[in-house]
Coordinates of C-alpha atoms in Angstrom, one line a residue:
M155 CA 204.2 -53.7 199.6
L156 CA 200.7 -53.2 198.3
K157 CA 200.6 -56.7 196.7
T158 CA 201.6 -58.2 200.1
Q159 CA 198.9 -56.2 201.9
L160 CA 196.2 -57.3 199.5
C161 CA 197.3 -60.9 199.7
R162 CA 196.9 -60.6 203.5
V163 CA 193.4 -59.2 203.3
L164 CA 191.7 -60.8 200.4
P165 CA 191.8 -64.5 201.4
L166 CA 189.9 -63.5 204.6
L167 CA 186.9 -62.5 202.5
F168 CA 185.9 -66.1 201.8
A169 CA 185.1 -67.0 205.4
A170 CA 181.7 -65.2 205.5
S171 CA 179.6 -68.3 206.2
A172 CA 181.6 -69.3 209.2
A173 CA 181.9 -65.7 210.5
Q174 CA 178.1 -65.3 210.8
A175 CA 177.3 -68.8 212.0
Q176 CA 175.8 -67.6 215.2
I177 CA 174.2 -64.4 213.9
D178 CA 170.4 -64.6 213.8
L179 CA 167.7 -62.3 212.6
I180 CA 165.1 -62.0 215.4
A181 CA 162.9 -59.1 214.5
I182 CA 162.0 -56.5 211.8
G183 CA 160.2 -53.3 212.8
Q184 CA 159.2 -50.3 210.7
I185 CA 157.9 -46.7 210.8
D186 CA 155.2 -45.5 208.4
G187 CA 156.8 -42.8 206.1
N188 CA 153.5 -40.9 205.9
Y189 CA 153.7 -39.8 209.5
Q190 CA 155.0 -36.5 210.8
D191 CA 157.5 -36.1 213.6
L192 CA 156.9 -34.2 216.8
S193 CA 158.3 -30.8 215.7
T194 CA 155.0 -29.1 215.0
R195 CA 156.8 -25.8 214.6
T196 CA 158.3 -27.0 211.4
A197 CA 155.1 -28.5 209.9
A198 CA 154.8 -25.7 207.2
P199 CA 155.5 -26.9 203.6
L200 CA 159.1 -26.7 202.4
E201 CA 160.1 -25.1 199.1
N202 CA 159.2 -28.3 197.3
G203 CA 155.8 -28.6 199.0
V204 CA 156.7 -31.4 201.4
A205 CA 155.8 -30.9 205.0
G206 CA 158.8 -29.7 207.0
N207 CA 158.3 -32.3 209.7
R208 CA 157.8 -35.3 207.4
L209 CA 159.1 -38.4 209.3
G210 CA 161.6 -40.2 207.1
G211 CA 165.2 -40.8 206.3
I212 CA 165.7 -41.8 210.0
G213 CA 168.2 -44.6 209.2
S214 CA 171.0 -42.3 208.1
G215 CA 172.4 -42.8 211.5
L216 CA 171.4 -44.8 214.6
A217 CA 172.8 -44.6 218.1
Y218 CA 172.1 -46.6 221.2
A219 CA 171.3 -44.5 224.3
G220 CA 170.7 -47.2 226.9
G221 CA 167.6 -49.3 227.8
N222 CA 165.4 -49.5 224.8
T223 CA 166.2 -45.9 223.7
F224 CA 167.9 -45.1 220.4
L225 CA 168.6 -41.9 218.5
A226 CA 167.7 -42.0 214.8
L227 CA 169.1 -39.4 212.4
P228 CA 167.6 -38.2 209.1
D229 CA 169.9 -36.4 206.7
R230 CA 169.4 -33.0 205.0
G231 CA 165.7 -33.6 204.3
P232 CA 163.3 -34.3 201.4
N233 CA 165.0 -33.4 198.1
A234 CA 163.5 -35.8 195.6
V235 CA 160.9 -33.4 194.3
A236 CA 162.4 -31.3 191.6
Y237 CA 161.9 -27.5 192.1
N238 CA 165.3 -25.8 191.8
A239 CA 168.4 -27.5 190.2
N240 CA 170.6 -24.6 191.3
V241 CA 170.4 -25.9 194.9
D242 CA 170.2 -29.6 193.9
D243 CA 166.5 -29.5 194.9
T244 CA 167.5 -29.3 198.6
T245 CA 165.2 -27.5 201.0
S246 CA 165.2 -25.5 204.2
Y247 CA 164.5 -28.6 206.2
I248 CA 166.0 -28.2 209.7
P249 CA 168.3 -31.1 210.5
R250 CA 167.2 -33.0 213.7
F251 CA 167.5 -36.3 215.5
Q252 CA 164.6 -38.4 216.6
T253 CA 164.5 -40.2 220.0
F254 CA 162.9 -43.7 219.6
H255 CA 162.0 -46.4 221.9
L256 CA 162.6 -49.7 220.1
S257 CA 161.0 -52.3 222.3
L258 CA 161.4 -56.0 221.7
A259 CA 158.8 -58.6 222.9
P260 CA 158.5 -62.3 222.2
N261 CA 156.3 -63.1 219.2
P262 CA 153.4 -65.4 220.3
D263 CA 152.9 -66.5 216.7
Y264 CA 156.5 -67.5 216.2
T265 CA 157.0 -70.9 214.5
A266 CA 160.5 -72.2 214.6
G267 CA 161.8 -73.4 211.3
T268 CA 159.3 -71.4 209.3
V269 CA 160.8 -69.0 206.8
G270 CA 159.7 -65.4 207.6
S271 CA 158.6 -66.2 211.1
L272 CA 160.7 -64.3 213.6
P273 CA 160.9 -64.9 217.4
Y274 CA 160.5 -61.2 218.4
I275 CA 158.3 -58.3 217.6
L276 CA 159.9 -54.9 217.4
S277 CA 157.6 -51.9 218.2
P278 CA 159.2 -48.5 217.4
A279 CA 157.7 -45.5 219.2
L280 CA 158.8 -41.9 218.6
G281 CA 159.4 -40.0 221.8
V282 CA 161.1 -36.7 221.0
T283 CA 162.1 -34.7 218.0
T284 CA 165.1 -32.4 218.6
L285 CA 166.1 -29.7 216.1
L286 CA 169.8 -28.8 215.6
S287 CA 170.9 -25.2 216.0
S288 CA 173.7 -22.8 216.9
T289 CA 173.8 -19.9 219.3
A290 CA 176.3 -18.2 217.1
P291 CA 175.1 -16.7 213.8
L292 CA 175.3 -18.9 210.7
V293 CA 175.7 -18.0 207.0
Y294 CA 172.6 -18.4 204.9
A295 CA 171.9 -17.6 201.2
S296 CA 169.1 -15.2 200.3
G297 CA 165.9 -16.8 201.3
G298 CA 167.6 -19.7 202.9
A299 CA 167.3 -18.9 206.6
P300 CA 164.7 -21.0 208.5
A301 CA 161.7 -19.1 209.8
L302 CA 162.3 -20.3 213.3
N303 CA 165.5 -18.4 213.7
T304 CA 165.7 -15.8 216.5
A305 CA 168.3 -13.3 217.6
T306 CA 170.0 -15.9 219.7
Q307 CA 169.2 -19.2 218.0
F308 CA 170.2 -20.1 214.4
Y309 CA 169.0 -23.3 212.9
F310 CA 171.0 -25.5 210.5
S311 CA 169.5 -26.2 207.2
G312 CA 169.6 -28.8 204.4
R313 CA 169.8 -26.1 201.7
S314 CA 173.0 -26.5 199.7
D315 CA 173.5 -22.8 199.1
N316 CA 173.7 -21.9 202.8
F317 CA 177.5 -21.4 202.9
N318 CA 180.2 -18.7 202.7
G319 CA 181.6 -18.8 199.2
S320 CA 184.8 -17.1 200.3
K321 CA 185.8 -20.0 202.6
P322 CA 186.3 -23.7 202.1
S323 CA 183.5 -26.1 202.6
N324 CA 184.3 -26.9 206.2
A325 CA 183.7 -23.4 207.5
P326 CA 181.8 -23.9 210.8
T327 CA 179.8 -20.8 210.2
D328 CA 178.0 -22.4 207.3
A329 CA 174.4 -23.2 208.0
R330 CA 174.1 -26.1 205.5
F331 CA 174.3 -29.4 207.3
D332 CA 173.9 -33.0 206.0
P333 CA 174.0 -35.2 209.1
E334 CA 175.0 -38.8 208.5
G335 CA 176.4 -40.3 211.7
I336 CA 175.4 -40.0 215.3
R337 CA 176.7 -41.3 218.7
V338 CA 175.9 -40.5 222.3
S339 CA 178.3 -39.4 225.0
N340 CA 178.7 -41.8 228.0
D341 CA 177.1 -39.3 230.4
G342 CA 174.0 -39.2 228.1
K343 CA 174.0 -35.4 227.9
Y344 CA 175.5 -34.9 224.4
V345 CA 175.4 -36.2 220.9
Y346 CA 178.2 -36.2 218.3
I347 CA 177.1 -35.8 214.7
S348 CA 179.2 -36.1 211.5
D349 CA 178.3 -34.5 208.2
E350 CA 178.9 -34.7 204.4
Y351 CA 178.8 -31.1 203.4
G352 CA 181.9 -30.0 205.2
P353 CA 182.7 -32.5 206.3
Y354 CA 182.0 -31.5 209.8
L355 CA 182.1 -33.1 213.2
Y356 CA 180.0 -31.4 215.9
K357 CA 179.0 -31.9 219.5
F358 CA 175.4 -31.0 220.4
S359 CA 173.4 -30.8 223.6
R360 CA 171.1 -33.8 223.6
G361 CA 168.5 -31.8 225.5
N362 CA 168.1 -28.7 223.3
G363 CA 170.0 -29.6 220.1
R364 CA 172.3 -26.6 220.3
R365 CA 175.9 -27.0 219.1
Q366 CA 178.4 -27.1 221.9
H367 CA 181.7 -27.8 220.2
I368 CA 183.4 -28.0 216.8
Y369 CA 186.0 -30.7 216.1
N370 CA 188.3 -29.6 213.4
L371 CA 189.1 -31.9 210.5
P372 CA 192.3 -31.5 208.4
G373 CA 191.9 -28.9 205.7
Y374 CA 192.5 -31.5 203.0
Y375 CA 189.1 -33.1 203.7
A376 CA 187.4 -29.9 202.5
V377 CA 186.9 -28.5 199.0
A378 CA 188.3 -25.0 198.5
K379 CA 185.6 -23.9 196.1
P380 CA 182.1 -24.9 197.5
S381 CA 179.1 -24.8 195.3
S382 CA 175.3 -25.2 195.7
I383 CA 175.5 -27.7 192.8
G384 CA 177.2 -30.7 194.0
K385 CA 178.8 -31.8 190.7
N386 CA 180.5 -28.4 190.6
E387 CA 182.4 -29.2 193.7
E388 CA 184.3 -32.1 192.1
K389 CA 187.0 -32.2 189.5
P390 CA 188.1 -30.0 187.6
Y391 CA 186.6 -27.4 190.0
N392 CA 188.3 -28.9 193.0
T393 CA 191.2 -31.4 193.1
V394 CA 191.4 -31.8 196.9
G395 CA 188.8 -32.7 199.4
R396 CA 185.7 -34.9 199.8
I397 CA 183.7 -36.1 196.9
D398 CA 180.3 -34.4 196.5
N399 CA 177.8 -36.1 198.9
K400 CA 180.4 -38.6 199.9
G401 CA 181.8 -37.0 203.1
M402 CA 182.0 -38.3 206.6
E403 CA 179.3 -40.8 206.4
G404 CA 179.9 -43.0 209.4
L405 CA 180.7 -42.2 213.1
A406 CA 181.6 -44.4 216.0
I407 CA 182.5 -43.7 219.7
T408 CA 184.7 -46.1 221.6
P409 CA 183.1 -47.8 224.6
D410 CA 185.0 -45.6 227.1
G411 CA 183.5 -42.5 225.4
K412 CA 186.9 -41.0 224.8
T413 CA 187.4 -41.3 221.1
L414 CA 185.3 -40.5 218.0
V415 CA 186.0 -42.5 214.9
G416 CA 184.7 -41.2 211.6
I417 CA 184.9 -42.8 208.2
M418 CA 184.5 -41.2 204.8
Q419 CA 181.9 -42.7 202.3
Q420 CA 184.4 -42.7 199.5
N421 CA 188.0 -41.6 198.9
L422 CA 189.1 -38.0 198.9
L423 CA 189.5 -36.4 195.4
Q424 CA 193.3 -36.5 195.7
D425 CA 193.4 -40.1 196.9
T426 CA 193.4 -43.3 195.0
K427 CA 189.9 -44.6 194.3
K428 CA 188.5 -47.1 196.8
Y429 CA 191.0 -46.0 199.5
L430 CA 188.9 -44.4 202.3
R431 CA 190.1 -42.5 205.3
I432 CA 189.3 -43.3 208.9
F433 CA 189.7 -40.3 211.2
T434 CA 189.9 -40.6 215.0
I435 CA 189.9 -37.7 217.5
D436 CA 190.1 -37.7 221.3
T437 CA 187.0 -35.9 222.6
E438 CA 189.1 -34.0 225.3
T439 CA 192.6 -33.5 223.9
E440 CA 191.5 -33.5 220.3
A441 CA 194.6 -35.5 219.3
T442 CA 194.0 -37.2 215.9
H443 CA 195.0 -40.2 213.9
E444 CA 194.1 -41.4 210.4
Y445 CA 194.1 -44.8 208.8
A446 CA 193.4 -46.2 205.3
Y447 CA 190.5 -48.6 204.5
L448 CA 190.2 -50.4 201.2
L449 CA 186.7 -51.1 199.8
T450 CA 186.2 -54.7 198.9
D451 CA 183.0 -54.9 196.8
G452 CA 180.8 -52.1 197.8
S453 CA 180.7 -48.6 196.2
G454 CA 181.1 -46.9 199.6
V455 CA 180.9 -47.1 203.4
S456 CA 177.8 -45.9 205.3
E457 CA 178.6 -46.6 208.9
I458 CA 181.1 -47.6 211.5
V459 CA 180.4 -48.8 215.1
A460 CA 182.9 -49.6 217.8
I461 CA 183.5 -53.1 219.1
N462 CA 186.2 -51.9 221.5
D463 CA 188.9 -49.2 221.3
H464 CA 190.6 -50.7 218.2
E465 CA 188.1 -53.0 216.5
F466 CA 185.0 -51.8 214.6
L467 CA 182.2 -53.0 212.3
V468 CA 182.1 -51.2 209.0
D469 CA 179.0 -51.1 206.8
E470 CA 180.0 -51.5 203.2
R471 CA 177.3 -51.3 200.5
D472 CA 176.3 -50.7 197.0
G473 CA 173.4 -48.5 195.9
A474 CA 171.1 -51.3 194.7
G475 CA 167.9 -52.6 196.3
L476 CA 164.5 -51.2 197.3
G477 CA 164.4 -47.6 196.3
D478 CA 166.7 -48.1 193.4
G479 CA 164.3 -50.3 191.5
S480 CA 166.9 -53.2 191.5
S481 CA 168.0 -56.1 193.6
A482 CA 170.5 -55.6 196.5
V483 CA 173.8 -57.2 196.1
V484 CA 176.3 -55.8 198.5
K485 CA 175.2 -55.0 202.1
K486 CA 178.0 -56.3 204.2
L487 CA 179.5 -55.7 207.6
Y488 CA 183.2 -56.2 208.0
K489 CA 185.1 -56.4 211.2
I490 CA 188.2 -54.2 211.1
D491 CA 191.1 -53.6 213.3
I492 CA 193.2 -50.4 213.2
T493 CA 196.0 -52.1 215.3
G494 CA 199.1 -52.2 213.1
A495 CA 197.7 -49.9 210.4
T496 CA 199.8 -47.0 209.2
D497 CA 198.9 -43.7 210.8
I498 CA 198.5 -41.3 207.9
A499 CA 197.6 -38.2 209.9
G500 CA 198.9 -35.1 208.3
Q501 CA 199.3 -36.7 204.9
P502 CA 197.2 -34.7 202.3
V503 CA 197.7 -37.5 199.7
L504 CA 197.5 -41.1 200.6
N505 CA 200.4 -43.2 199.4
T506 CA 199.0 -46.6 198.9
A507 CA 202.4 -48.2 198.2
T508 CA 203.7 -47.5 201.7
T509 CA 200.6 -47.6 203.8
T510 CA 199.5 -50.7 205.8
L511 CA 195.7 -50.8 205.6
V512 CA 193.4 -51.6 208.4
A513 CA 192.8 -55.4 208.6
K514 CA 189.3 -56.5 207.7
T515 CA 187.3 -59.8 207.8
P516 CA 183.7 -60.5 206.9
F517 CA 181.2 -60.4 209.7
L518 CA 177.7 -60.3 208.2
D519 CA 176.3 -60.6 204.7
L520 CA 172.9 -58.8 205.2
V521 CA 171.5 -59.7 201.8
S522 CA 172.2 -63.4 202.3
L523 CA 170.8 -63.6 205.9
L524 CA 167.7 -61.6 205.1
G525 CA 167.1 -63.8 202.0
A526 CA 167.3 -66.9 204.2
N527 CA 164.6 -65.3 206.3
G528 CA 162.2 -64.6 203.4
V529 CA 163.3 -61.1 202.5
P530 CA 164.0 -61.1 198.7
A531 CA 166.9 -59.0 197.4
D532 CA 164.6 -56.5 195.7
Q533 CA 163.0 -55.8 199.1
V534 CA 166.3 -55.2 200.9
P535 CA 166.6 -51.4 201.2
A536 CA 169.2 -49.8 198.9
K537 CA 170.5 -47.5 201.6
I538 CA 171.5 -49.6 204.7
E539 CA 173.1 -46.9 206.7
G540 CA 172.4 -47.0 210.5
V541 CA 174.2 -49.5 212.7
A542 CA 174.2 -49.7 216.5
F543 CA 174.6 -52.3 219.2
G544 CA 171.6 -52.6 221.5
P545 CA 170.7 -54.2 224.8
D546 CA 171.5 -57.8 225.7
L547 CA 168.7 -60.4 225.7
N548 CA 168.3 -63.6 227.7
I549 CA 167.2 -66.2 225.3
G550 CA 166.9 -69.8 226.6
G551 CA 169.1 -68.9 229.6
A552 CA 171.9 -67.7 227.4
T553 CA 173.0 -64.0 227.0
K554 CA 172.7 -62.8 223.5
H555 CA 174.0 -59.4 222.2
T556 CA 171.9 -57.4 219.8
L557 CA 172.7 -55.5 216.7
F558 CA 170.3 -53.0 215.1
I559 CA 170.5 -52.0 211.5
A560 CA 168.4 -49.3 209.8
N561 CA 167.9 -47.8 206.4
D562 CA 167.6 -44.3 205.0
N563 CA 164.5 -44.2 202.7
D564 CA 165.2 -40.6 201.5
F565 CA 161.7 -39.7 202.8
L566 CA 160.3 -41.7 199.8
N567 CA 158.0 -44.2 201.5
A568 CA 156.2 -45.0 198.2
V569 CA 159.5 -45.8 196.4
A570 CA 162.0 -46.9 199.0
G571 CA 159.5 -48.4 201.5
P572 CA 159.2 -47.5 205.1
N573 CA 162.1 -46.9 207.5
K574 CA 163.0 -50.4 208.8
F575 CA 164.9 -51.7 211.8
F576 CA 166.4 -55.1 211.4
V577 CA 167.5 -56.7 214.7
F578 CA 170.1 -59.5 215.0
T579 CA 171.6 -61.4 217.9
F580 CA 175.1 -62.6 218.2
E581 CA 177.3 -64.4 220.8
D582 CA 180.6 -63.7 222.4
A583 CA 182.3 -66.1 220.0
D584 CA 181.2 -63.9 217.1
L585 CA 182.9 -60.8 218.5
P586 CA 185.2 -62.1 221.3
N587 CA 186.4 -58.6 222.3
Y588 CA 183.0 -56.9 222.2
Q589 CA 182.7 -54.2 224.9
P590 CA 179.3 -52.5 225.1
Q591 CA 179.1 -48.7 225.6
T592 CA 177.3 -47.8 228.8
V593 CA 175.2 -44.6 228.5
A594 CA 174.0 -42.9 231.7
P595 CA 170.2 -42.3 232.0
F596 CA 169.0 -39.0 230.6
S597 CA 165.9 -37.1 231.5
L598 CA 164.6 -34.5 229.0
D599 CA 162.8 -31.5 230.2
K600 CA 159.7 -30.8 228.1
S601 CA 160.9 -27.2 227.4
D602 CA 163.7 -28.7 225.4
R603 CA 161.6 -30.5 222.9
G604 CA 161.7 -29.6 219.2

């Protein structure tokens, strides 16, 4: 069975050049990593001396919110400065999302046919910083509670020791939070965020960042013995659950807004290597399904975005590139289809011999296309993680769809470069069943700002 499945999938991987024939890079924008965000209340230095409102890492997740508005998600915060190995050098950085306006305008200096000259200019502008919190008490380690906490508002934290050691890693009372994927509800009022620590899947108010709902994942996604030192959460300490720092990395929402679709960065500890789980949950009934995805040539998956209710783009990548001191090799988007794949919901261990995998075909080789536009492989960010469809453009009388791709620079502007936004256009022929998500306009009251 498995041999038959692989024979069905692998030949499709050689059609990349044809698959991206109409995909064009039209703009590259960036944010200076030395800036601070708009949450002045968190400006005090963290445990490692870095400002608590350093603007960075914002490409961990990227969500379209209508017009030229996008929500950008940093992860658990700056932890590259060594100060305490017992918490993996994590800090009390408060997780948040940033509201950006990513405006495209024609480039007056564009020269067609010139490598490196792009037809549009992308001008990112930060509008709002929203901190993430809970109205119910959270569990913190000694010294791990954010100073902003009140009797009715408890902020999440990047600190790896902010958890209840008597419960598995997905306990919703844990304060530790490592956001990786973000999407917006169709009414514009809420955001859904996935996490690696638990893994967790939460619904937050877009206006004030307070948690509204907890979506429960199966127990076999969690490790029974959590630890503040990530390597101590893996084998032999745990034999079931997510791999350390390889939890629910990607998150999609179907265009009708009814289904959330999460994907793990790597396989669960109990599953065969390279076989990742895709988890879907109905936002109202909370009915769930699971499917198996096989890595092709990347070391993990960083994002998933919905084309329609059964087809998705998946961001498969390695860890090489700018920020790693090497040249990028694998930064690829695959189009997948869950139709016909085996529903493995409720199966703690994935049986690869009897499971029909999700079908996948190449869509975009990012390293190749950026290289053709003058971006060498050693300047392609190592952590390509945020993917979102954007607004349509009228170019030469034809409608073009847009795709925005962002990187996580780990708050290390000097090493990994600035946070960048790469903008591509594609046509209906490239994704014949593409259905854009429509997000209602949203007005934020000033009192809700971070």
